[in-house]
PDB file of C-alpha atoms in Angstrom:
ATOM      1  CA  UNK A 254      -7.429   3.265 -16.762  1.00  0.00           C
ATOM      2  CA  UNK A 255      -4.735   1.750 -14.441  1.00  0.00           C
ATOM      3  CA  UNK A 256      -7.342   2.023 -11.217  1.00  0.00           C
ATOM      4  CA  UNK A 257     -10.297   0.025 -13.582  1.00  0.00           C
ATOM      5  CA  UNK A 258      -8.133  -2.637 -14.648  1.00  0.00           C
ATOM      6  CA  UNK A 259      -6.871  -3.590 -11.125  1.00  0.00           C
ATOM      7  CA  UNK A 260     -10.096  -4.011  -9.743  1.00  0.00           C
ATOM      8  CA  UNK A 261     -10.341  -4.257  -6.029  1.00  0.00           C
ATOM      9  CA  UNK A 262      -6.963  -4.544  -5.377  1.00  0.00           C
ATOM     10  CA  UNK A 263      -6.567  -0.746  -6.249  1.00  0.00           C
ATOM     11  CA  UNK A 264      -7.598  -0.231  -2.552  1.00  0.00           C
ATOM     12  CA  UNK A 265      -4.201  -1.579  -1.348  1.00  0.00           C
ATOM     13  CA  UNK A 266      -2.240   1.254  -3.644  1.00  0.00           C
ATOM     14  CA  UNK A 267      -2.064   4.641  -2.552  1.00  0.00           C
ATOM     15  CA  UNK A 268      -2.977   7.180  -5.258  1.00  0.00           C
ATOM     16  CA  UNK A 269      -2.185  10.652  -6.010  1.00  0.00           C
ATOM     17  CA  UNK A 270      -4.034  13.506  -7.853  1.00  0.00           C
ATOM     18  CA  UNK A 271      -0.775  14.748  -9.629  1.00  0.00           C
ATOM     19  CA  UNK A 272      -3.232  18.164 -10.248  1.00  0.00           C
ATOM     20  CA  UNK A 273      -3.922  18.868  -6.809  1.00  0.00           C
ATOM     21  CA  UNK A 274      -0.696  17.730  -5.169  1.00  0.00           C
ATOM     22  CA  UNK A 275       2.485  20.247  -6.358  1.00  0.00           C
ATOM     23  CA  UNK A 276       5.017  17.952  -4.518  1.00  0.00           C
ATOM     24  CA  UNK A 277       3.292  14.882  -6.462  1.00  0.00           C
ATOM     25  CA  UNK A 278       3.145  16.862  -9.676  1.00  0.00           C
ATOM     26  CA  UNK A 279       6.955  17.906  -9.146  1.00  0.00           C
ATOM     27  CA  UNK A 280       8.172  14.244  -8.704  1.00  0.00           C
ATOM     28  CA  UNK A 281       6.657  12.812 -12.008  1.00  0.00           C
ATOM     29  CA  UNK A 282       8.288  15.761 -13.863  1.00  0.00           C
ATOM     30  CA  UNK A 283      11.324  15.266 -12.630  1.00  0.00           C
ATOM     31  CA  UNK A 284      11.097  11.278 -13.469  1.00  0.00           C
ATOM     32  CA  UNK A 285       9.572  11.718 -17.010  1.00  0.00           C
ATOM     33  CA  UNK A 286      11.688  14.446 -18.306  1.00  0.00           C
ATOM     34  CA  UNK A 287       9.348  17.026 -17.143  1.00  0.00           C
ATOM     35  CA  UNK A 288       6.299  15.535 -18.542  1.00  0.00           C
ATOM     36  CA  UNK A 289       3.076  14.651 -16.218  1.00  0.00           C
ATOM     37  CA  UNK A 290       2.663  11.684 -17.377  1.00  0.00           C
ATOM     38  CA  UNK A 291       0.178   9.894 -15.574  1.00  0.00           C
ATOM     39  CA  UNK A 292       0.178   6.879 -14.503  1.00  0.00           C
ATOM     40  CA  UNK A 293       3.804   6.755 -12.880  1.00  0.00           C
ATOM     41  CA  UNK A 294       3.967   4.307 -10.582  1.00  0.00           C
ATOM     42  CA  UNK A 295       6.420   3.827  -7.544  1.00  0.00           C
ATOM     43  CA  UNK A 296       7.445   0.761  -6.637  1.00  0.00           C
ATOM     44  CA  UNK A 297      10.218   0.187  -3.897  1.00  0.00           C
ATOM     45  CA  UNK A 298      11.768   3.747  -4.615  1.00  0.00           C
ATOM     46  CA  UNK A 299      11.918   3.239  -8.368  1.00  0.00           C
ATOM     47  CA  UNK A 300       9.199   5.115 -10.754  1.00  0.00           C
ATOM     48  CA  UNK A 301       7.302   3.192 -13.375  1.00  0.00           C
ATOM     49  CA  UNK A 302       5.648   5.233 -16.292  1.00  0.00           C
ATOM     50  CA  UNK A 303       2.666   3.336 -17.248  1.00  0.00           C
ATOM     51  CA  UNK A 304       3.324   0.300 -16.229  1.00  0.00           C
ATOM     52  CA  UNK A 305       1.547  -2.690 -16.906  1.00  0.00           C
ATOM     53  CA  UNK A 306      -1.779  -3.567 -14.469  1.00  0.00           C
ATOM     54  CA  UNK A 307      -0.157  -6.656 -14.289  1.00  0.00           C
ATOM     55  CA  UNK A 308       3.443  -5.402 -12.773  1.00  0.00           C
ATOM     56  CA  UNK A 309       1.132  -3.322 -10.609  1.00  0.00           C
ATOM     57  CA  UNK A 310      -0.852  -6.350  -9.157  1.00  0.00           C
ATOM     58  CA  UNK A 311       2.027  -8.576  -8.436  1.00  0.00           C
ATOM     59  CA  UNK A 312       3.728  -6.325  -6.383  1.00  0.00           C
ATOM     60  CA  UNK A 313       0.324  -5.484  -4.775  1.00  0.00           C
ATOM     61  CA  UNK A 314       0.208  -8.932  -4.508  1.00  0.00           C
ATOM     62  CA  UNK A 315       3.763  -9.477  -2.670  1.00  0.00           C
ATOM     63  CA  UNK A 316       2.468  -6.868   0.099  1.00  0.00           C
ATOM     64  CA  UNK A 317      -0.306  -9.087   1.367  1.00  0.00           C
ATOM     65  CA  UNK A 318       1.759 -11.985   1.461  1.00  0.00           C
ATOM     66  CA  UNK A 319       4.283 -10.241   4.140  1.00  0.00           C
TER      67      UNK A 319
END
């Protein structure tokens, strides 16, 4: 749902198929209390469990302006 509602900017984000990627898989147990909850999102080091499309697009947003 995350990928639809940011449109074309999900291009700029790099995603991560949490059931074919252990080492992904591992990470978002270990930041959701061993849950796979999907989406987590990482932004500057710090994990974000569903976070809103909005949150997501500014920070996508902040990348392009550098």
């Amino acid at each position: 749902m995350l990928k639809a509602r940011l449109g074309s900017a999900r291009d700029r984000a790099t995603w991560i198929n949490i059931w074919e990627d252990e080492q992904g898989a591992a990470y978002v147990r270990e930041v959701n209390g061993g849950n796979e909850t999907v989406p987590t999102v990482v932004i500057d080091g710090v994990p974000h469990t569903n976070p809103s499309p909005k949150l997501v697009l500014e920070r996508l947003r902040q990348l392009d302006d550098r």
